[in-house]
Amino acid sequence: MKKTLFTSLSVMSAAMLTAQQSERPNVIFFLADDLGWTDLSCYGSKFYETPNLDQLAREGMLFTNAYAACPVSSPTRVSIQTGKYPARVGVTDFIRGRYHQPNTRTEMQKICPVLPPDNLFNMPLEEVTIAEALKPYGYQTAHIGKWHVAEDSLYFPQYQGYDINIAGCGKGSPGPGGYFVPYNNPYLKDGPEGEYLTDRLGDECVKILNKFKGKPFFINFPFYQVHTPLIGKPDKVRYFEEKARKMGLDTVTRVFDENPDWKSKQPFKSKSYRDRLVQNHATYAAMISSMDENIGKVIAELKRLGLYDNTIIIFTGDNGGLSTSEGTPTSNLPLKAGKGHLYEGGIRTPHVAYWPGVIPKASVSYHISAFWDFLPTMAELIGVKTPNGVDGISYLPTLTGKGKQKEHSSLYFEFHEQGGRQAIMKDGWKLIRLNVSMPDKTTLELYNYFEDPGEMANVAAQY
């Protein structure tokens, strides 16, 4: 009798849990690599084409003041996963940056007397990731694409809460030839000759959707796109070359790695040249198009499976677009500089959020958020417990238009390459400290980022 009663109660409890799980929304988090703030049509680009992301913005909310945690890859991804400032996790540089390689650290100290703190090469397993925060609530989890928060395989996605890991390893970029097979990726088997990496990752996501469709899921989908080497599908490159000609633009189709001395032959270090630069890179445009096309592929499958209306979709970029003296495939104007810099072009990113019936259609938000806000926002949006110790603030009231939004008292950024940089934003002001590692050359710049988003007028001397 007791066994029968226990069995009945167990069946009832399992049924209740299944019912609760089915009511929870699915989550897909898309992350672009090195995508500029104005690199989407819905953010003002006249050259790049992103119809699927534009449609997502029309069906959801577009953010104008979303910030990455750092102007380079690894720290931003750590912040997304943990809801913390990168420095609190111990990753403030890309893995592994030149200051943290044993063979160069001593040489760098001759140039930079004050070296940055040691940088972890693996995000600690003790950190609670988004995947680990959701799994106790019945979520299936998968990672597809770039990881770059660890170099040791024991710290890859499958050990950080993800049931499935596809293509997530220690690589920061696909590497030469990496957008076409062979991928040289230990967690992605090569496909047929001519297969394009971004298409393959989209296909893998479709497979996972069909595998996960019975229970709620969280899919972390960080593209390798549009990180160098710039390699697009030939048919798309030709399309954008023709589009540029029709628009009267001079096309740029060079793949950086094919010509190591390309920078010496172009006036990219000239500030006046960069200020005049327009978006006209056919290969870069082709890569953006492939990324958008595969987001559309995933959305189409969600609709086919009847999951679209109960799926939260988030899209953003990991840092600003590459638009500095180190390379200029795109332009972040009217924002200043790009990847690797703490000016707006280096840390302000596109951000679109979708969940029908919860997030208002065709809405625009001016709320200031940063990557450490994603985890607590997703937890509150879904209705699960936020892990202890996060630095982020949920922007659920902004997403829903209900309740009072709590704001950050300030936002802090740091990046220790190129002499070291720190920045703090507070009450409409942004203070940047340059050459931190060279005390005799340290300078301060101050901007009003509401009145002067292009950071043209340094008013440090005035205030």
Tab-separated table of C-alpha atoms in Angstrom:
chain	number	residue	atom	x	y	z
A	1	MET	CA	0.000	0.000	0.000
A	2	LYS	CA	2.811	2.453	0.958
A	3	LYS	CA	4.706	1.587	-2.210
A	4	THR	CA	1.582	2.179	-4.326
A	5	LEU	CA	0.942	5.540	-2.626
A	6	PHE	CA	4.589	6.584	-3.041
A	7	THR	CA	4.504	5.590	-6.696
A	8	SER	CA	1.329	7.611	-7.263
A	9	LEU	CA	2.787	10.670	-5.561
A	10	SER	CA	5.987	10.324	-7.610
A	11	VAL	CA	3.999	10.169	-10.818
A	12	MET	CA	1.979	13.237	-9.762
A	13	SER	CA	5.166	15.162	-8.850
A	14	ALA	CA	6.785	14.254	-12.156
A	15	ALA	CA	3.666	15.375	-14.020
A	16	MET	CA	3.600	18.692	-12.142
A	17	LEU	CA	7.299	19.269	-12.911
A	18	THR	CA	6.715	18.451	-16.571
A	19	ALA	CA	3.811	20.925	-16.672
A	20	GLN	CA	5.947	23.633	-15.047
A	21	GLN	CA	8.794	22.950	-17.462
A	22	SER	CA	6.553	23.146	-20.509
A	23	GLU	CA	5.346	26.576	-19.398
A	24	ARG	CA	8.846	27.989	-19.084
A	25	PRO	CA	10.160	29.766	-22.179
A	26	ASN	CA	13.044	28.559	-24.284
A	27	VAL	CA	16.047	30.842	-24.686
A	28	ILE	CA	18.411	31.278	-27.635
A	29	PHE	CA	21.310	33.673	-27.159
A	30	PHE	CA	23.006	34.745	-30.403
A	31	LEU	CA	26.375	36.492	-30.098
A	32	ALA	CA	28.282	37.993	-33.030
A	33	ASP	CA	32.068	38.401	-32.920
A	34	ASP	CA	33.595	41.836	-33.677
A	35	LEU	CA	30.331	43.243	-35.056
A	36	GLY	CA	30.074	47.034	-35.040
A	37	TRP	CA	27.235	49.047	-33.503
A	38	THR	CA	25.996	50.177	-36.922
A	39	ASP	CA	26.628	46.912	-38.786
A	40	LEU	CA	22.936	45.942	-38.994
A	41	SER	CA	20.351	47.485	-41.281
A	42	CYS	CA	18.097	48.198	-38.283
A	43	TYR	CA	20.972	50.185	-36.758
A	44	GLY	CA	21.414	52.337	-39.839
A	45	SER	CA	23.674	50.472	-42.256
A	46	LYS	CA	22.848	51.156	-45.903
A	47	PHE	CA	25.262	48.550	-47.267
A	48	TYR	CA	24.994	45.458	-45.051
A	49	GLU	CA	21.814	43.395	-45.254
A	50	THR	CA	20.268	41.778	-42.172
A	51	PRO	CA	16.576	41.102	-42.952
A	52	ASN	CA	16.079	38.465	-40.257
A	53	LEU	CA	17.556	40.561	-37.463
A	54	ASP	CA	15.625	43.580	-38.745
A	55	GLN	CA	12.416	41.553	-38.505
A	56	LEU	CA	13.356	40.425	-34.999
A	57	ALA	CA	13.797	44.077	-34.020
A	58	ARG	CA	10.353	44.892	-35.474
A	59	GLU	CA	8.855	42.088	-33.398
A	60	GLY	CA	10.791	42.954	-30.252
A	61	MET	CA	12.985	45.624	-28.643
A	62	LEU	CA	16.087	47.367	-29.994
A	63	PHE	CA	18.572	48.840	-27.507
A	64	THR	CA	20.638	51.925	-28.312
A	65	ASN	CA	22.873	51.937	-25.206
A	66	ALA	CA	23.979	48.334	-24.699
A	67	TYR	CA	27.607	47.847	-23.684
A	68	ALA	CA	30.040	44.969	-23.882
A	69	ALA	CA	32.037	44.157	-20.758
A	70	CYS	CA	35.335	44.792	-22.545
A	71	PRO	CA	36.480	45.797	-26.040
A	72	VAL	CA	37.813	42.270	-26.715
A	73	SER	CA	36.470	38.747	-26.673
A	74	SER	CA	37.330	36.633	-23.629
A	75	PRO	CA	36.380	39.054	-20.824
A	76	THR	CA	33.043	39.831	-22.456
A	77	ARG	CA	32.148	36.141	-22.755
A	78	VAL	CA	33.104	35.504	-19.139
A	79	SER	CA	30.811	38.361	-18.105
A	80	ILE	CA	27.892	36.988	-20.122
A	81	GLN	CA	28.295	33.530	-18.631
A	82	THR	CA	28.659	34.645	-14.992
A	83	GLY	CA	26.830	37.965	-14.626
A	84	LYS	CA	29.998	39.498	-13.192
A	85	TYR	CA	32.562	42.126	-14.053
A	86	PRO	CA	35.466	40.376	-15.842
A	87	ALA	CA	37.917	41.472	-13.128
A	88	ARG	CA	35.868	39.673	-10.461
A	89	VAL	CA	36.343	36.433	-12.381
A	90	GLY	CA	40.004	37.164	-13.148
A	91	VAL	CA	39.831	37.500	-16.942
A	92	THR	CA	40.542	41.050	-18.108
A	93	ASP	CA	42.380	40.291	-21.352
A	94	PHE	CA	41.779	37.957	-24.260
A	95	ILE	CA	43.171	34.461	-23.747
A	96	ARG	CA	46.027	34.630	-24.041
A	97	GLY	CA	47.010	38.236	-24.532
A	98	ARG	CA	50.575	39.262	-25.272
A	99	TYR	CA	51.136	40.603	-21.739
A	100	HIS	CA	50.405	37.145	-20.361
A	101	GLN	CA	52.590	34.962	-22.540
A	102	PRO	CA	55.749	33.882	-20.683
A	103	ASN	CA	58.023	34.614	-23.640
A	104	THR	CA	56.816	38.210	-24.031
A	105	ARG	CA	55.902	39.379	-20.516
A	106	THR	CA	59.481	40.286	-19.613
A	107	GLU	CA	59.954	42.159	-22.886
A	108	MET	CA	56.649	43.999	-22.415
A	109	GLN	CA	57.742	45.221	-18.985
A	110	LYS	CA	60.581	47.167	-20.603
A	111	ILE	CA	57.923	49.162	-22.470
A	112	CYS	CA	55.213	49.122	-19.800
A	113	PRO	CA	56.691	49.407	-16.283
A	114	VAL	CA	53.327	48.688	-14.640
A	115	LEU	CA	52.083	45.365	-15.950
A	116	PRO	CA	48.431	44.312	-15.612
A	117	PRO	CA	47.421	41.637	-13.106
A	118	ASP	CA	47.833	37.992	-14.036
A	119	ASN	CA	45.069	36.831	-16.345
A	120	LEU	CA	43.364	33.487	-15.872
A	121	PHE	CA	43.508	31.278	-18.937
A	122	ASN	CA	40.440	29.276	-17.870
A	123	MET	CA	37.137	30.515	-16.473
A	124	PRO	CA	36.984	28.739	-13.070
A	125	LEU	CA	34.617	25.799	-12.758
A	126	GLU	CA	33.403	27.302	-9.484
A	127	GLU	CA	31.689	30.106	-11.400
A	128	VAL	CA	27.976	29.552	-11.988
A	129	THR	CA	27.222	29.942	-15.701
A	130	ILE	CA	23.857	30.723	-17.281
A	131	ALA	CA	23.565	27.060	-18.235
A	132	GLU	CA	24.239	25.922	-14.674
A	133	ALA	CA	21.722	28.431	-13.323
A	134	LEU	CA	18.968	27.055	-15.574
A	135	LYS	CA	19.617	23.307	-15.403
A	136	PRO	CA	18.024	22.812	-11.939
A	137	TYR	CA	14.768	24.056	-13.474
A	138	GLY	CA	14.654	21.354	-16.115
A	139	TYR	CA	16.442	23.191	-18.905
A	140	GLN	CA	18.337	21.353	-21.608
A	141	THR	CA	21.473	23.254	-22.571
A	142	ALA	CA	23.704	23.466	-25.630
A	143	HIS	CA	26.655	25.550	-26.759
A	144	ILE	CA	27.241	26.091	-30.491
A	145	GLY	CA	30.220	28.092	-31.777
A	146	LYS	CA	33.009	30.130	-30.223
A	147	TRP	CA	33.892	29.618	-26.536
A	148	HIS	CA	37.252	31.372	-25.921
A	149	VAL	CA	36.985	31.591	-22.123
A	150	ALA	CA	39.417	28.717	-21.596
A	151	GLU	CA	42.398	27.083	-23.256
A	152	ASP	CA	42.297	23.825	-21.294
A	153	SER	CA	39.727	21.286	-22.556
A	154	LEU	CA	38.664	20.507	-18.965
A	155	TYR	CA	37.086	23.986	-18.868
A	156	PHE	CA	35.183	23.773	-22.152
A	157	PRO	CA	31.357	24.085	-22.325
A	158	GLN	CA	30.593	20.462	-21.476
A	159	TYR	CA	32.192	21.073	-18.063
A	160	GLN	CA	30.432	24.397	-17.510
A	161	GLY	CA	26.811	23.252	-17.558
A	162	TYR	CA	26.230	22.515	-21.242
A	163	ASP	CA	24.791	19.137	-22.234
A	164	ILE	CA	26.060	19.552	-25.795
A	165	ASN	CA	29.181	21.317	-27.063
A	166	ILE	CA	29.592	21.944	-30.763
A	167	ALA	CA	32.710	23.819	-31.943
A	168	GLY	CA	33.452	25.319	-28.519
A	169	CYS	CA	37.178	25.168	-27.763
A	170	GLY	CA	40.127	27.429	-26.967
A	171	LYS	CA	40.278	29.053	-30.390
A	172	GLY	CA	39.652	32.797	-30.592
A	173	SER	CA	39.059	32.702	-34.342
A	174	PRO	CA	38.535	30.040	-36.996
A	175	GLY	CA	42.118	30.545	-38.181
A	176	PRO	CA	43.336	30.717	-41.797
A	177	GLY	CA	40.880	28.863	-44.010
A	178	GLY	CA	38.746	28.102	-40.993
A	179	TYR	CA	35.455	29.341	-42.425
A	180	PHE	CA	35.578	26.473	-44.915
A	181	VAL	CA	36.489	22.858	-44.275
A	182	PRO	CA	38.822	21.652	-42.917
A	183	TYR	CA	37.831	23.451	-39.691
A	184	ASN	CA	40.694	22.113	-37.551
A	185	ASN	CA	38.301	22.153	-34.590
A	186	PRO	CA	38.365	19.217	-32.122
A	187	TYR	CA	34.655	19.665	-31.394
A	188	LEU	CA	33.387	19.959	-34.961
A	189	LYS	CA	33.855	17.197	-37.495
A	190	ASP	CA	34.571	18.316	-41.025
A	191	GLY	CA	31.677	18.313	-43.424
A	192	PRO	CA	31.750	17.941	-47.216
A	193	GLU	CA	34.196	19.980	-49.278
A	194	GLY	CA	33.032	23.557	-49.695
A	195	GLU	CA	30.901	23.609	-46.530
A	196	TYR	CA	30.836	27.027	-44.844
A	197	LEU	CA	31.305	27.144	-41.062
A	198	THR	CA	28.397	29.486	-40.345
A	199	ASP	CA	25.992	27.366	-42.402
A	200	ARG	CA	27.167	24.258	-40.570
A	201	LEU	CA	26.597	25.811	-37.151
A	202	GLY	CA	23.106	26.866	-38.219
A	203	ASP	CA	22.355	23.309	-39.331
A	204	GLU	CA	23.644	21.954	-36.022
A	205	CYS	CA	21.316	24.314	-34.153
A	206	VAL	CA	18.353	23.061	-36.182
A	207	LYS	CA	19.244	19.480	-35.195
A	208	ILE	CA	19.416	20.456	-31.537
A	209	LEU	CA	16.019	22.185	-31.717
A	210	ASN	CA	14.497	18.922	-32.890
A	211	LYS	CA	16.259	17.045	-30.117
A	212	PHE	CA	15.256	19.531	-27.409
A	213	LYS	CA	11.694	20.317	-28.531
A	214	GLY	CA	9.963	18.366	-25.736
A	215	LYS	CA	11.375	20.374	-22.805
A	216	PRO	CA	12.551	23.950	-22.226
A	217	PHE	CA	16.050	24.702	-23.474
A	218	PHE	CA	18.821	27.262	-23.408
A	219	ILE	CA	21.053	27.449	-26.473
A	220	ASN	CA	24.177	29.603	-26.374
A	221	PHE	CA	25.040	30.355	-30.020
A	222	PRO	CA	28.116	32.604	-30.355
A	223	PHE	CA	29.128	32.882	-34.014
A	224	TYR	CA	32.764	33.051	-35.101
A	225	GLN	CA	31.466	35.652	-37.571
A	226	VAL	CA	32.747	38.329	-38.349
A	227	HIS	CA	36.176	37.805	-36.796
A	228	THR	CA	39.176	37.782	-39.127
A	229	PRO	CA	40.265	36.152	-41.363
A	230	LEU	CA	37.586	37.764	-43.497
A	231	ILE	CA	36.305	34.981	-45.722
A	232	GLY	CA	32.850	35.001	-47.265
A	233	LYS	CA	30.931	32.696	-49.571
A	234	PRO	CA	31.947	33.625	-53.144
A	235	ASP	CA	28.405	34.138	-54.428
A	236	LYS	CA	27.626	36.550	-51.603
A	237	VAL	CA	30.902	38.426	-52.088
A	238	ARG	CA	30.078	38.921	-55.774
A	239	TYR	CA	26.591	40.141	-54.842
A	240	PHE	CA	27.961	42.821	-52.523
A	241	GLU	CA	30.664	43.839	-54.986
A	242	GLU	CA	27.902	44.548	-57.485
A	243	LYS	CA	25.820	46.341	-54.845
A	244	ALA	CA	28.789	48.567	-53.962
A	245	ARG	CA	29.278	49.449	-57.621
A	246	LYS	CA	25.620	50.400	-57.964
A	247	MET	CA	25.928	52.568	-54.841
A	248	GLY	CA	29.062	54.234	-56.195
A	249	LEU	CA	31.320	52.842	-53.468
A	250	ASP	CA	34.870	51.611	-53.868
A	251	THR	CA	34.763	47.963	-52.873
A	252	VAL	CA	37.233	46.259	-50.577
A	253	THR	CA	37.358	42.482	-50.919
A	254	ARG	CA	40.848	41.704	-49.605
A	255	VAL	CA	41.181	38.795	-47.202
A	256	PHE	CA	43.613	40.086	-44.587
A	257	ASP	CA	45.625	36.899	-44.158
A	258	GLU	CA	46.373	36.629	-47.862
A	259	ASN	CA	48.545	39.734	-47.787
A	260	PRO	CA	50.472	40.217	-44.524
A	261	ASP	CA	51.806	43.645	-45.520
A	262	TRP	CA	48.444	45.053	-46.618
A	263	LYS	CA	48.413	47.670	-43.838
A	264	SER	CA	51.646	49.251	-45.056
A	265	LYS	CA	50.045	49.856	-48.441
A	266	GLN	CA	46.932	51.599	-47.161
A	267	PRO	CA	46.515	54.891	-45.253
A	268	PHE	CA	44.525	53.201	-42.472
A	269	LYS	CA	46.563	54.930	-39.762
A	270	SER	CA	45.401	58.306	-40.988
A	271	LYS	CA	42.642	59.685	-38.779
A	272	SER	CA	41.204	61.720	-41.638
A	273	TYR	CA	40.959	58.568	-43.762
A	274	ARG	CA	39.159	56.670	-41.020
A	275	ASP	CA	36.700	59.502	-40.529
A	276	ARG	CA	35.781	59.368	-44.215
A	277	LEU	CA	35.562	55.588	-44.391
A	278	VAL	CA	32.194	54.154	-45.346
A	279	GLN	CA	30.873	50.612	-45.040
A	280	ASN	CA	31.865	49.053	-48.351
A	281	HIS	CA	33.739	45.805	-47.644
A	282	ALA	CA	32.099	43.143	-49.839
A	283	THR	CA	33.594	40.174	-47.978
A	284	TYR	CA	32.640	41.586	-44.590
A	285	ALA	CA	29.119	42.249	-45.861
A	286	ALA	CA	28.919	38.667	-47.160
A	287	MET	CA	29.895	37.343	-43.729
A	288	ILE	CA	27.221	39.422	-41.997
A	289	SER	CA	24.689	38.173	-44.538
A	290	SER	CA	25.598	34.526	-43.826
A	291	MET	CA	25.212	35.088	-40.093
A	292	ASP	CA	21.809	36.724	-40.552
A	293	GLU	CA	20.738	33.972	-42.961
A	294	ASN	CA	21.467	31.304	-40.369
A	295	ILE	CA	19.630	33.194	-37.655
A	296	GLY	CA	16.707	33.137	-40.080
A	297	LYS	CA	17.202	29.380	-40.533
A	298	VAL	CA	16.920	28.847	-36.773
A	299	ILE	CA	13.851	31.087	-36.520
A	300	ALA	CA	12.172	29.216	-39.389
A	301	GLU	CA	12.711	25.906	-37.573
A	302	LEU	CA	11.338	27.345	-34.331
A	303	LYS	CA	8.205	28.331	-36.231
A	304	ARG	CA	7.927	24.927	-37.920
A	305	LEU	CA	8.146	23.200	-34.542
A	306	GLY	CA	5.611	25.589	-32.969
A	307	LEU	CA	8.218	26.942	-30.524
A	308	TYR	CA	8.725	30.480	-31.809
A	309	ASP	CA	6.112	32.205	-29.652
A	310	ASN	CA	7.507	30.659	-26.476
A	311	THR	CA	11.173	31.367	-27.166
A	312	ILE	CA	13.164	34.332	-25.886
A	313	ILE	CA	15.682	35.361	-28.536
A	314	ILE	CA	18.572	37.652	-27.668
A	315	PHE	CA	21.103	39.017	-30.142
A	316	THR	CA	24.168	41.145	-29.430
A	317	GLY	CA	27.871	41.518	-30.314
A	318	ASP	CA	30.871	40.734	-28.112
A	319	ASN	CA	32.620	44.099	-28.648
A	320	GLY	CA	32.872	46.918	-31.148
A	321	GLY	CA	33.643	46.478	-34.825
A	322	LEU	CA	37.219	46.344	-36.106
A	323	SER	CA	37.673	49.956	-37.214
A	324	THR	CA	41.016	51.232	-35.992
A	325	SER	CA	44.621	51.427	-37.167
A	326	GLU	CA	44.819	47.656	-36.618
A	327	GLY	CA	42.385	47.101	-39.480
A	328	THR	CA	39.328	48.711	-40.984
A	329	PRO	CA	36.828	46.352	-42.617
A	330	THR	CA	33.914	48.390	-41.233
A	331	SER	CA	33.099	51.810	-39.821
A	332	ASN	CA	31.522	52.465	-36.431
A	333	LEU	CA	30.733	56.108	-37.171
A	334	PRO	CA	29.327	58.172	-35.597
A	335	LEU	CA	31.016	56.343	-32.715
A	336	LYS	CA	34.753	56.729	-32.166
A	337	ALA	CA	37.361	53.972	-32.754
A	338	GLY	CA	36.506	50.282	-32.457
A	339	LYS	CA	37.593	46.906	-31.116
A	340	GLY	CA	40.320	47.104	-28.480
A	341	HIS	CA	39.474	50.664	-27.435
A	342	LEU	CA	37.311	51.982	-24.617
A	343	TYR	CA	35.788	54.691	-26.783
A	344	GLU	CA	32.161	54.101	-27.708
A	345	GLY	CA	33.054	52.333	-30.948
A	346	GLY	CA	34.889	49.678	-28.965
A	347	ILE	CA	32.276	48.814	-26.342
A	348	ARG	CA	28.820	49.897	-27.534
A	349	THR	CA	27.082	46.998	-29.264
A	350	PRO	CA	23.833	46.216	-31.095
A	351	HIS	CA	21.282	44.429	-28.918
A	352	VAL	CA	17.864	43.061	-29.892
A	353	ALA	CA	15.476	41.139	-27.606
A	354	TYR	CA	12.335	39.215	-28.569
A	355	TRP	CA	9.554	37.423	-26.659
A	356	PRO	CA	6.013	37.981	-27.967
A	357	GLY	CA	3.405	39.006	-25.448
A	358	VAL	CA	6.082	40.067	-22.970
A	359	ILE	CA	8.456	42.377	-24.870
A	360	PRO	CA	6.523	45.093	-26.774
A	361	LYS	CA	6.743	44.998	-30.555
A	362	ALA	CA	8.850	47.540	-32.461
A	363	SER	CA	10.040	49.144	-29.225
A	364	VAL	CA	13.269	51.066	-28.679
A	365	SER	CA	15.044	51.338	-25.342
A	366	TYR	CA	17.620	53.912	-24.258
A	367	HIS	CA	18.333	52.026	-21.032
A	368	ILE	CA	22.058	51.659	-20.318
A	369	SER	CA	22.934	47.996	-19.817
A	370	ALA	CA	26.101	45.904	-19.894
A	371	PHE	CA	26.956	42.241	-20.372
A	372	TRP	CA	26.916	41.445	-16.665
A	373	ASP	CA	23.187	42.262	-16.756
A	374	PHE	CA	22.254	39.379	-19.067
A	375	LEU	CA	22.281	36.549	-16.523
A	376	PRO	CA	20.106	38.236	-13.861
A	377	THR	CA	17.768	39.521	-16.572
A	378	MET	CA	17.282	36.075	-18.092
A	379	ALA	CA	16.791	34.527	-14.642
A	380	GLU	CA	14.091	37.035	-13.704
A	381	LEU	CA	12.459	36.906	-17.128
A	382	ILE	CA	12.174	33.128	-16.890
A	383	GLY	CA	11.309	33.140	-13.206
A	384	VAL	CA	14.272	31.258	-11.741
A	385	LYS	CA	16.706	32.086	-8.951
A	386	THR	CA	19.592	34.415	-9.797
A	387	PRO	CA	22.929	32.983	-8.596
A	388	ASN	CA	24.531	34.698	-5.630
A	389	GLY	CA	27.291	37.237	-6.149
A	390	VAL	CA	26.374	38.614	-9.574
A	391	ASP	CA	27.187	42.235	-10.398
A	392	GLY	CA	24.459	42.672	-12.989
A	393	ILE	CA	21.082	44.349	-12.621
A	394	SER	CA	18.040	42.805	-14.258
A	395	TYR	CA	16.455	45.054	-16.869
A	396	LEU	CA	13.172	43.117	-16.850
A	397	PRO	CA	11.152	46.325	-16.204
A	398	THR	CA	12.677	47.796	-19.362
A	399	LEU	CA	11.871	44.702	-21.417
A	400	THR	CA	8.278	44.465	-20.228
A	401	GLY	CA	7.507	48.146	-19.733
A	402	LYS	CA	6.240	47.291	-16.235
A	403	GLY	CA	7.698	48.407	-12.923
A	404	LYS	CA	10.524	50.787	-12.096
A	405	GLN	CA	13.889	50.096	-13.671
A	406	LYS	CA	16.879	50.123	-11.327
A	407	GLU	CA	19.913	51.801	-12.897
A	408	HIS	CA	23.625	51.256	-12.431
A	409	SER	CA	25.296	53.950	-10.327
A	410	SER	CA	28.286	53.583	-12.657
A	411	LEU	CA	29.830	51.235	-15.203
A	412	TYR	CA	33.526	50.328	-15.212
A	413	PHE	CA	35.644	48.977	-18.084
A	414	GLU	CA	39.298	47.989	-18.414
A	415	PHE	CA	41.589	46.539	-21.055
A	416	HIS	CA	45.312	46.217	-20.499
A	417	GLU	CA	46.751	45.866	-23.986
A	418	GLN	CA	48.230	48.833	-25.881
A	419	GLY	CA	49.464	50.631	-22.777
A	420	GLY	CA	46.438	49.901	-20.619
A	421	ARG	CA	43.085	51.650	-20.497
A	422	GLN	CA	40.379	52.165	-17.919
A	423	ALA	CA	37.018	53.899	-18.203
A	424	ILE	CA	34.140	54.731	-15.900
A	425	MET	CA	30.681	55.959	-16.908
A	426	LYS	CA	28.473	57.823	-14.477
A	427	ASP	CA	25.607	60.329	-14.750
A	428	GLY	CA	26.147	60.984	-18.441
A	429	TRP	CA	29.914	61.346	-18.147
A	430	LYS	CA	32.646	58.998	-19.311
A	431	LEU	CA	36.184	59.301	-17.947
A	432	ILE	CA	38.936	57.408	-19.789
A	433	ARG	CA	42.417	56.826	-18.371
A	434	LEU	CA	45.003	56.039	-21.041
A	435	ASN	CA	48.491	54.543	-20.798
A	436	VAL	CA	47.844	53.123	-17.340
A	437	SER	CA	50.930	50.906	-17.573
A	438	MET	CA	53.189	53.889	-18.378
A	439	PRO	CA	52.845	56.312	-15.432
A	440	ASP	CA	54.865	59.084	-17.084
A	441	LYS	CA	52.495	59.048	-20.072
A	442	THR	CA	49.156	58.514	-18.316
A	443	THR	CA	46.449	60.897	-19.526
A	444	LEU	CA	42.764	61.511	-18.831
A	445	GLU	CA	39.930	62.180	-21.259
A	446	LEU	CA	36.409	63.193	-20.294
A	447	TYR	CA	33.295	63.112	-22.496
A	448	ASN	CA	29.571	63.655	-22.116
A	449	TYR	CA	28.291	60.551	-23.843
A	450	PHE	CA	24.733	61.876	-24.203
A	451	GLU	CA	25.647	65.211	-25.772
A	452	ASP	CA	28.811	63.970	-27.489
A	453	PRO	CA	28.412	60.249	-28.350
A	454	GLY	CA	31.185	60.549	-30.933
A	455	GLU	CA	33.588	61.642	-28.168
A	456	MET	CA	34.936	64.528	-30.182
A	457	ALA	CA	35.316	67.082	-27.379
A	458	ASN	CA	37.642	66.108	-24.540
A	459	VAL	CA	36.565	68.355	-21.647
A	460	ALA	CA	38.893	66.932	-18.990
A	461	ALA	CA	40.697	70.250	-18.651
A	462	GLN	CA	37.397	72.121	-18.277
A	463	TYR	CA	35.927	69.802	-15.628
